[in-house]
Each structure stands twice: as structure tokens, then as C-alpha cells.
């Protein structure tokens, strides 16, 4: 099967499996797992922040990132398609007691002017703003990337208004690759970042939260409270280290493969692709013109050995990653063309 459902589906490489088997471990709740400690140090170093925390999932990482900056009853400004609002089982409401204040932004990229208008002060009526959240890359908008000047303006504006900025950087290394710059520059002005080892970087499990030392110390307590004290987690961190050190450099291949998929899809009858949103490893496309739903087509593709998810209605998403090469993508598009017509 050619699996284009998500970059979460990658399997650990031989090198990762060997490193996992041989990992030096200890009890991480006591801070004694040397492999976890090394991963946290390297993540902080690579992102240019003071400290990092290894967490089992991106959802837990975002939950911690939001909770460290907010108090109950505050609002979190985010884009309308944000993962924190739509895909995390309302975790920020459940755990942090925060309300999402969504903004519809073109291609999922917020602008400071839009954010500024939604900031609410303490008043007898409003829930005050506690945090600004940016998703980079913006998954459901097509894996779009924040231009550096747009991001910097949001961070400067938020800070001047006394607000912190959390980045859901599940795919921030894809953003850095697309921008052609060091990931340090991408996250320089945000106060905390969550990024996933288990997506484009190819680790089997794990995400990191990165920020100031004091925020990460509080985050460590929150992780334990959430049930994320993982004990001998060095077996997972060992794979994470390889993902972090080796795989950012190859993300450009995934981006080129996504572009190929988008170009092929755009030639098919009844399929619409917003080409300007195809900036990284995600292709969102609309099959309304085929007269069929995403769910129907998804089932037909799957019968022919290609997995592509529907996103509800007529939207679909194809994601490239380590475990699909260019030939796989070409083959997948032949199958899709066979079902849809050219
Ligand atoms: N995204 C998954 C699904 O949940 C949609 C995917 O296949 O893309 N932030 C962003 C931007 C994400 O895309 C995801 C996962 C997460 C956070 C959460 O990560 P996990 O799944 O590790 O909790």
C-alpha cells in the first residue's frame, strides 16, 4: 500500500531500531535517563531556546505549551483551522480552561492586524486574551508556511500587548526547509514551540516542547499530571535523536514529491488544488467537481492500494514522508487518475 494519509505513518529505520535496542536508560521521572536528557539538550540547542521537554505526543506538547502561558477562563487566539481547536478533543478547554478565539485567515496564515483586533482586555463581559497561537506549518490550510516578517510582526505585536506566543510547530522543520533558513530563526521570537519527532522527522513516537527554563520546569510538572512521566523513555528518545539530527536535511524531497502530487491532481477532471498553498509536504484538494465525496473516493483509492484521507465533505489530504519516494507518488497518482479520470 502507498500510504499518503499522514507523515505520522512512517516506521522507524533500522538505525533507529538499533539505537533503541542499545539505548542507555534511567528513570526519567527522576531526571535520570541520559538519552532523554541528551535529546532535551539537543532540541533546546537546535531551536536556540533554554530548555526542552520530551513528551509522548504533539497534543500533550500543545496542552503543556498552552497551560504554562494561560490561566483558567482566558482566550487563546488561533486560526480557524488550528489543530489545537479542531483535533485535540478540546484539550485546551478541558485542561487549561481556555477558550479558542478563532480567526479565519487566508491560507491559514494569521496577520498581526487580524490578531490585534481580537485581543480582549479584562472587562465585565469578555474573557480576556491569554495567548496567541500560530501553527507553522498550517496543516489543514495545506501545510502553508508563515513568512518570517508576518511571524515577527505577530510576535512583536503580541509582546507589546503583554501576550506570549506559542507555536504549534508540529512541522516547524518543514517550515524551515521551505524558507531555506535555520529552524532557530523560525522560532526566535516565539515564547514556546511544540514540534513533533514522529511526523516528517520519522521517529516512531514523541514530540518536544521548547522554551524558557522556568516554563519547561512548570511544564515538567504538567507532563506528570497529564500522565506523561514515561520512566525509561530513553528507548524512544534514542530514535528521536536520530530523527532530529539526520532527517531535517531531507525534508526538501518530501516537498518536491508533494508538488508532483499537486501538479498531477490539478490536471484531473473535477479536482481543484490551490497551488499557492502547496509549500511543504501536504496537499489539500477539493474533489467537488467529480460529483463524489472524499470518503467515497478514499474507499475506492484504498481498494487499489492507495491510502488518502478525506477531511469531511469533498476535501481530501495527501501527505508525503520518508516512507514514500517519487516513484510511489507517481504510481499513486496513476491510481487516482484511474479512478477520477484525466
Ligand atoms: N496531526 C495529525 C492529525 O491529528 C490530524 C495529522 O495526521 O496531521 N499539531 C499539528 C499541526 C498536527 O498536525 C498534529 C497531528 C498535532 C499537533 C498533534 O500531534 P499528535 O498526533 O502527536 O498528538
Short mmCIF file of C-alpha atoms and ligand atoms in Angstrom, two decimals:
data_model
loop_
_atom_site.label_atom_id
_atom_site.label_comp_id
_atom_site.label_asym_id
_atom_site.label_seq_id
_atom_site.Cartn_x
_atom_site.Cartn_y
_atom_site.Cartn_z
CA UNK A 1 0.00 0.00 0.00
CA UNK A 2 1.16 3.55 -0.73
CA UNK A 3 0.18 5.42 2.39
CA UNK A 4 -0.37 9.15 1.91
CA UNK A 5 -2.73 9.61 4.88
CA UNK A 6 -0.16 11.40 7.03
CA UNK A 7 3.53 11.76 7.79
CA UNK A 8 2.70 10.09 11.13
CA UNK A 9 2.67 6.66 9.44
CA UNK A 10 6.44 6.28 8.98
CA UNK A 11 8.11 3.24 10.54
CA UNK A 12 11.42 3.51 12.43
CA UNK A 13 14.52 2.83 10.31
CA UNK A 14 16.99 0.02 11.02
CA UNK A 15 19.35 2.61 12.51
CA UNK A 16 16.62 3.82 14.85
CA UNK A 17 15.71 0.29 15.91
CA UNK A 18 19.36 -0.47 16.69
CA UNK A 19 19.72 2.74 18.69
CA UNK A 20 16.51 1.95 20.58
CA UNK A 21 17.72 -1.54 21.46
CA UNK A 22 21.05 -0.20 22.73
CA UNK A 23 19.81 2.98 24.42
CA UNK A 24 21.22 3.89 27.80
CA UNK A 25 18.25 4.43 30.09
CA UNK A 26 17.25 5.52 33.59
CA UNK A 27 14.10 6.75 35.33
CA UNK A 28 13.19 9.97 33.59
CA UNK A 29 10.75 11.00 36.34
CA UNK A 30 13.88 11.33 38.49
CA UNK A 31 15.59 13.10 35.56
CA UNK A 32 17.98 10.14 35.28
CA UNK A 33 17.51 8.95 31.73
CA UNK A 34 20.70 10.01 29.92
CA UNK A 35 19.22 9.53 26.45
CA UNK A 36 16.15 11.64 27.22
CA UNK A 37 18.40 14.27 28.80
CA UNK A 38 20.57 14.33 25.67
CA UNK A 39 17.52 14.65 23.42
CA UNK A 40 16.16 17.53 25.51
CA UNK A 41 19.54 19.30 25.46
CA UNK A 42 19.92 18.88 21.69
CA UNK A 43 16.36 20.03 21.00
CA UNK A 44 16.89 23.19 23.07
CA UNK A 45 20.24 23.82 21.36
CA UNK A 46 18.95 23.24 17.83
CA UNK A 47 15.98 25.56 18.40
CA UNK A 48 18.05 28.15 20.25
CA UNK A 49 15.97 28.06 23.44
CA UNK A 50 16.88 27.48 27.10
CA UNK A 51 15.23 24.13 27.73
CA UNK A 52 13.13 21.35 26.22
CA UNK A 53 10.81 18.62 27.40
CA UNK A 54 10.24 15.23 25.75
CA UNK A 55 6.53 14.38 25.58
CA UNK A 56 4.72 11.39 24.08
CA UNK A 57 2.53 13.36 21.66
CA UNK A 58 2.06 16.68 19.95
CA UNK A 59 -1.29 17.01 21.67
CA UNK A 60 0.36 16.77 25.09
CA UNK A 61 3.04 19.24 23.97
CA UNK A 62 0.48 21.81 22.85
CA UNK A 63 -1.55 21.24 26.02
CA UNK A 64 1.52 21.99 28.14
CA UNK A 65 2.53 24.95 25.96
CA UNK A 66 -0.92 26.50 26.34
CA UNK A 67 -1.24 25.78 30.05
CA UNK A 68 2.12 27.32 31.01
CA UNK A 69 1.13 30.66 29.49
CA UNK A 70 -2.55 30.94 30.48
CA UNK A 71 -4.91 30.88 33.43
CA UNK A 72 -8.43 29.45 33.52
CA UNK A 73 -11.04 31.49 31.67
CA UNK A 74 -8.67 33.18 29.21
CA UNK A 75 -8.85 33.07 25.44
CA UNK A 76 -6.30 31.70 23.02
CA UNK A 77 -6.25 33.43 19.65
CA UNK A 78 -5.68 30.96 16.83
CA UNK A 79 -6.53 30.39 13.17
CA UNK A 80 -9.92 28.79 12.45
CA UNK A 81 -8.39 25.52 11.17
CA UNK A 82 -5.90 25.24 14.06
CA UNK A 83 -5.11 21.76 15.28
CA UNK A 84 -5.43 22.88 18.92
CA UNK A 85 -9.07 23.81 18.31
CA UNK A 86 -10.24 21.16 15.85
CA UNK A 87 -8.29 17.97 16.52
CA UNK A 88 -7.25 17.83 20.16
CA UNK A 89 -10.54 16.79 21.80
CA UNK A 90 -10.94 20.33 23.18
CA UNK A 91 -7.87 19.66 25.32
CA UNK A 92 -7.14 23.34 25.88
CA UNK A 93 -10.65 23.82 27.30
CA UNK A 94 -10.54 20.59 29.27
CA UNK A 95 -7.11 21.02 30.84
CA UNK A 96 -6.23 24.72 30.63
CA UNK A 97 -9.79 26.06 30.87
CA UNK A 98 -9.08 28.25 27.86
CA UNK A 99 -11.48 29.28 25.13
CA UNK A 100 -10.40 29.38 21.49
CA UNK A 101 -10.86 32.70 19.70
CA UNK A 102 -10.56 31.55 16.08
CA UNK A 103 -9.78 33.85 13.17
CA UNK A 104 -10.37 32.89 9.55
CA UNK A 105 -7.16 33.76 7.74
CA UNK A 106 -6.20 33.35 4.10
CA UNK A 107 -4.26 30.11 3.63
CA UNK A 108 -4.20 29.60 7.41
CA UNK A 109 -1.68 32.40 7.96
CA UNK A 110 -2.71 34.96 10.60
CA UNK A 111 -1.74 38.62 10.19
CA UNK A 112 -0.96 40.90 13.12
CA UNK A 113 -3.78 43.28 12.10
CA UNK A 114 -6.32 40.44 12.49
CA UNK A 115 -4.83 39.28 15.79
CA UNK A 116 -4.76 42.81 17.17
CA UNK A 117 -8.50 43.27 16.55
CA UNK A 118 -9.33 40.15 18.59
CA UNK A 119 -7.27 40.93 21.69
CA UNK A 120 -9.60 41.42 24.63
CA UNK A 121 -8.77 43.22 27.83
CA UNK A 122 -10.18 42.37 31.25
CA UNK A 123 -13.75 43.68 31.38
CA UNK A 124 -17.07 42.75 32.99
CA UNK A 125 -18.10 40.98 29.76
CA UNK A 126 -15.16 39.48 27.98
CA UNK A 127 -12.95 36.55 28.54
CA UNK A 128 -9.50 38.19 28.43
CA UNK A 129 -6.90 37.10 25.91
CA UNK A 130 -4.17 34.94 27.43
CA UNK A 131 -2.14 33.75 24.46
CA UNK A 132 -1.62 33.93 20.71
CA UNK A 133 -1.08 30.60 18.96
CA UNK A 134 0.38 30.13 15.48
CA UNK A 135 0.56 26.83 13.62
CA UNK A 136 3.65 26.57 11.43
CA UNK A 137 3.20 24.85 9.05
CA UNK A 138 -0.58 25.28 8.99
CA UNK A 139 -1.71 21.71 8.45
CA UNK A 140 -5.29 21.90 7.20
CA UNK A 141 -4.60 25.05 5.18
CA UNK A 142 -2.26 22.91 3.04
CA UNK A 143 0.97 22.91 5.05
CA UNK A 144 1.48 26.62 4.49
CA UNK A 145 4.43 28.48 5.97
CA UNK A 146 4.47 31.73 7.91
CA UNK A 147 6.62 34.27 6.02
CA UNK A 148 9.24 35.44 8.53
CA UNK A 149 8.14 39.08 8.52
CA UNK A 150 4.49 38.09 9.18
CA UNK A 151 5.51 35.92 12.13
CA UNK A 152 7.84 38.56 13.54
CA UNK A 153 5.14 41.23 13.35
CA UNK A 154 2.72 38.97 15.25
CA UNK A 155 5.31 38.20 17.94
CA UNK A 156 6.38 41.84 18.33
CA UNK A 157 2.75 42.99 18.46
CA UNK A 158 1.71 40.30 20.94
CA UNK A 159 4.69 41.00 23.21
CA UNK A 160 3.99 44.73 23.15
CA UNK A 161 0.42 43.88 24.22
CA UNK A 162 1.80 41.76 27.10
CA UNK A 163 0.92 38.42 25.46
CA UNK A 164 3.02 35.33 24.88
CA UNK A 165 3.10 33.39 21.59
CA UNK A 166 3.04 29.58 21.41
CA UNK A 167 3.90 27.90 18.13
CA UNK A 168 2.33 24.58 17.19
CA UNK A 169 5.39 23.67 15.20
CA UNK A 170 4.45 20.02 14.69
CA UNK A 171 6.10 20.54 11.27
CA UNK A 172 8.35 23.50 12.02
CA UNK A 173 11.32 21.76 10.36
CA UNK A 174 9.25 21.61 7.17
CA UNK A 175 8.68 25.35 7.55
CA UNK A 176 12.42 25.97 7.97
CA UNK A 177 13.21 23.79 4.93
CA UNK A 178 10.68 25.66 2.80
CA UNK A 179 12.03 29.03 3.94
CA UNK A 180 15.60 27.83 3.41
CA UNK A 181 16.64 29.01 6.85
CA UNK A 182 17.79 27.64 10.20
CA UNK A 183 14.90 26.49 12.41
CA UNK A 184 16.37 28.76 15.15
CA UNK A 185 15.39 31.79 13.10
CA UNK A 186 11.85 30.49 12.58
CA UNK A 187 11.23 30.14 16.33
CA UNK A 188 13.43 33.01 17.54
CA UNK A 189 10.58 35.28 18.65
CA UNK A 190 8.01 32.79 19.92
CA UNK A 191 7.92 32.02 23.64
CA UNK A 192 7.35 28.28 23.29
CA UNK A 193 7.28 25.74 20.49
CA UNK A 194 5.96 22.23 20.23
CA UNK A 195 7.47 20.15 17.45
CA UNK A 196 6.94 16.51 16.53
CA UNK A 197 9.67 13.92 16.08
CA UNK A 198 7.02 11.47 14.92
CA UNK A 199 5.92 13.29 11.75
CA UNK A 200 8.25 14.35 8.94
CA UNK A 201 11.32 13.52 11.03
CA UNK A 202 10.32 9.86 11.09
CA UNK A 203 10.59 8.83 14.77
CA UNK A 204 8.07 6.23 15.93
CA UNK A 205 6.90 8.27 18.94
CA UNK A 206 7.45 11.63 20.54
CA UNK A 207 7.31 15.39 20.45
CA UNK A 208 9.24 18.18 22.16
CA UNK A 209 8.14 21.35 23.92
CA UNK A 210 10.82 24.02 23.91
CA UNK A 211 11.04 27.36 25.70
CA UNK A 212 12.45 29.10 28.74
CA UNK A 213 13.91 27.08 31.60
CA UNK A 214 11.24 28.21 34.06
CA UNK A 215 8.37 27.44 31.65
CA UNK A 216 9.82 23.97 31.00
CA UNK A 217 10.20 23.32 34.75
CA UNK A 218 6.50 24.02 35.19
CA UNK A 219 5.86 22.03 32.01
CA UNK A 220 7.60 19.02 33.58
CA UNK A 221 5.07 19.05 36.42
CA UNK A 222 2.20 19.39 33.98
CA UNK A 223 3.56 16.47 31.95
CA UNK A 224 3.49 14.29 35.06
CA UNK A 225 0.00 15.45 35.93
CA UNK A 226 -1.14 14.51 32.41
CA UNK A 227 0.26 11.01 32.84
CA UNK A 228 3.31 11.67 30.70
CA UNK A 229 6.03 10.64 33.17
CA UNK A 230 7.50 7.94 30.92
CA UNK A 231 10.27 6.37 33.10
CA UNK A 232 12.85 4.55 30.86
CA UNK A 233 11.85 6.66 27.87
CA UNK A 234 15.41 6.60 26.53
CA UNK A 235 14.35 3.76 24.22
CA UNK A 236 12.08 6.28 22.48
CA UNK A 237 14.41 9.25 22.81
CA UNK A 238 17.16 7.25 21.03
CA UNK A 239 15.04 7.14 17.89
CA UNK A 240 14.08 10.77 18.42
CA UNK A 241 17.73 11.83 18.47
CA UNK A 242 18.35 10.21 15.09
CA UNK A 243 15.19 11.83 13.71
CA UNK A 244 16.30 15.23 14.99
CA UNK A 245 19.92 15.05 13.86
CA UNK A 246 19.50 13.38 10.48
CA UNK A 247 16.11 13.92 8.97
CA UNK A 248 15.54 17.69 8.76
CA UNK A 249 18.05 17.78 5.90
CA UNK A 250 15.94 15.54 3.65
CA UNK A 251 12.55 17.26 4.00
CA UNK A 252 13.02 19.01 0.66
CA UNK A 253 12.46 15.64 -1.04
CA UNK A 254 9.04 15.34 0.60
CA UNK A 255 8.22 18.85 -0.53
CA UNK A 256 9.18 18.08 -4.13
CA UNK A 257 7.05 14.92 -4.03
CA UNK A 258 4.06 16.88 -2.69
CA UNK A 259 4.46 19.34 -5.54
CA UNK A 260 4.45 16.47 -8.04
CA UNK A 261 1.23 15.12 -6.50
CA UNK A 262 -0.37 18.58 -6.59
CA UNK A 263 0.58 19.08 -10.24
CA UNK A 264 -0.84 15.68 -11.23
CA UNK A 265 -4.04 16.27 -9.26
CA UNK A 266 -4.53 19.69 -10.84
CA UNK A 267 -4.68 18.00 -14.27
CA UNK A 268 -7.52 15.69 -13.25
CA UNK A 269 -11.14 16.30 -14.10
CA UNK A 270 -13.15 17.79 -11.22
CA UNK A 271 -10.20 18.21 -8.87
CA UNK A 272 -9.22 21.63 -7.55
CA UNK A 273 -5.86 22.33 -5.92
CA UNK A 274 -4.91 25.76 -4.60
CA UNK A 275 -1.35 25.59 -5.88
CA UNK A 276 -0.07 28.54 -3.83
CA UNK A 277 -0.76 26.56 -0.65
CA UNK A 278 1.45 23.64 -1.70
CA UNK A 279 4.57 24.83 0.08
CA UNK A 280 5.69 21.78 2.05
CA UNK A 281 4.67 18.10 2.32
CA UNK A 282 0.88 18.47 2.41
CA UNK A 283 -1.59 18.69 -0.50
CA UNK A 284 -5.18 19.62 0.29
CA UNK A 285 -7.51 19.20 -2.68
CA UNK A 286 -11.20 19.53 -3.39
CA UNK A 287 -12.97 16.78 -5.34
CA UNK A 288 -16.37 18.54 -5.53
CA UNK A 289 -16.16 18.61 -9.35
CA UNK A 290 -16.03 14.81 -9.53
CA UNK A 291 -19.51 14.54 -8.04
CA UNK A 292 -18.17 12.28 -5.31
CA UNK A 293 -17.24 12.83 -1.68
CA UNK A 294 -13.81 12.49 -0.18
CA UNK A 295 -14.96 9.45 1.81
CA UNK A 296 -16.21 7.66 -1.33
CA UNK A 297 -13.02 8.33 -3.25
CA UNK A 298 -10.87 7.43 -0.26
CA UNK A 299 -12.52 3.99 -0.16
CA UNK A 300 -12.01 3.50 -3.91
CA UNK A 301 -8.35 4.51 -3.77
CA UNK A 302 -7.82 2.15 -0.87
CA UNK A 303 -9.24 -0.81 -2.82
CA UNK A 304 -6.50 -0.07 -5.37
CA UNK A 305 -3.71 0.17 -2.80
CA UNK A 306 -3.51 3.92 -2.19
CA UNK A 307 -4.45 5.47 1.15
CA UNK A 308 -5.52 9.13 1.06
CA UNK A 309 -7.80 10.55 3.75
CA UNK A 310 -10.92 12.62 3.26
CA UNK A 311 -11.21 15.66 5.52
CA UNK A 312 -15.01 15.72 5.55
CA UNK A 313 -17.21 16.73 2.60
CA UNK A 314 -15.24 16.99 -0.63
CA UNK A 315 -11.85 17.96 0.79
CA UNK A 316 -9.02 15.44 0.81
CA UNK A 317 -5.43 15.48 2.06
CA UNK A 318 -2.32 13.74 0.74
CA UNK A 319 0.87 13.91 2.81
CA UNK A 320 4.37 12.90 1.69
CA UNK A 321 7.01 11.49 4.04
CA UNK A 322 10.11 9.31 4.47
CA UNK A 323 8.33 6.09 3.53
CA UNK A 324 7.12 7.19 0.08
CA UNK A 325 9.51 8.02 -2.73
CA UNK A 326 8.93 9.76 -6.03
CA UNK A 327 8.04 6.55 -7.86
CA UNK A 328 5.44 5.73 -5.18
CA UNK A 329 3.90 9.18 -5.61
CA UNK A 330 3.76 8.76 -9.39
CA UNK A 331 2.18 5.33 -9.00
CA UNK A 332 -0.35 6.69 -6.50
CA UNK A 333 -1.32 9.45 -8.91
CA UNK A 334 -1.81 6.90 -11.73
CA UNK A 335 -4.23 5.07 -9.45
CA UNK A 336 -6.06 8.29 -8.54
CA UNK A 337 -6.30 9.25 -12.22
CA UNK A 338 -7.64 5.80 -13.00
CA UNK A 339 -10.48 6.36 -10.53
CA UNK A 340 -11.22 10.02 -11.23
CA UNK A 341 -10.32 10.39 -14.93
CA UNK A 342 -7.98 12.90 -16.51
N1 LIG B 1 -1.82 15.83 13.18
C1 LIG B 1 -2.34 14.60 12.63
C2 LIG B 1 -3.85 14.51 12.85
O1 LIG B 1 -4.17 14.71 14.18
C3 LIG B 1 -4.62 15.48 12.01
C4 LIG B 1 -2.02 14.56 11.16
O2 LIG B 1 -2.14 13.46 10.59
O3 LIG B 1 -1.64 15.59 10.59
N2 LIG B 1 -0.31 19.85 15.70
C5 LIG B 1 -0.43 19.62 14.38
C6 LIG B 1 -0.29 20.76 13.44
C7 LIG B 1 -0.68 18.32 13.93
O4 LIG B 1 -0.80 18.13 12.62
C8 LIG B 1 -0.80 17.27 14.86
C9 LIG B 1 -1.15 15.87 14.41
C10 LIG B 1 -0.66 17.56 16.22
C11 LIG B 1 -0.43 18.86 16.61
C12 LIG B 1 -0.83 16.52 17.31
O5 LIG B 1 0.15 15.56 17.30
P1 LIG B 1 -0.13 14.11 17.97
O6 LIG B 1 -0.91 13.32 16.96
O7 LIG B 1 1.24 13.57 18.20
O8 LIG B 1 -0.88 14.33 19.24
#
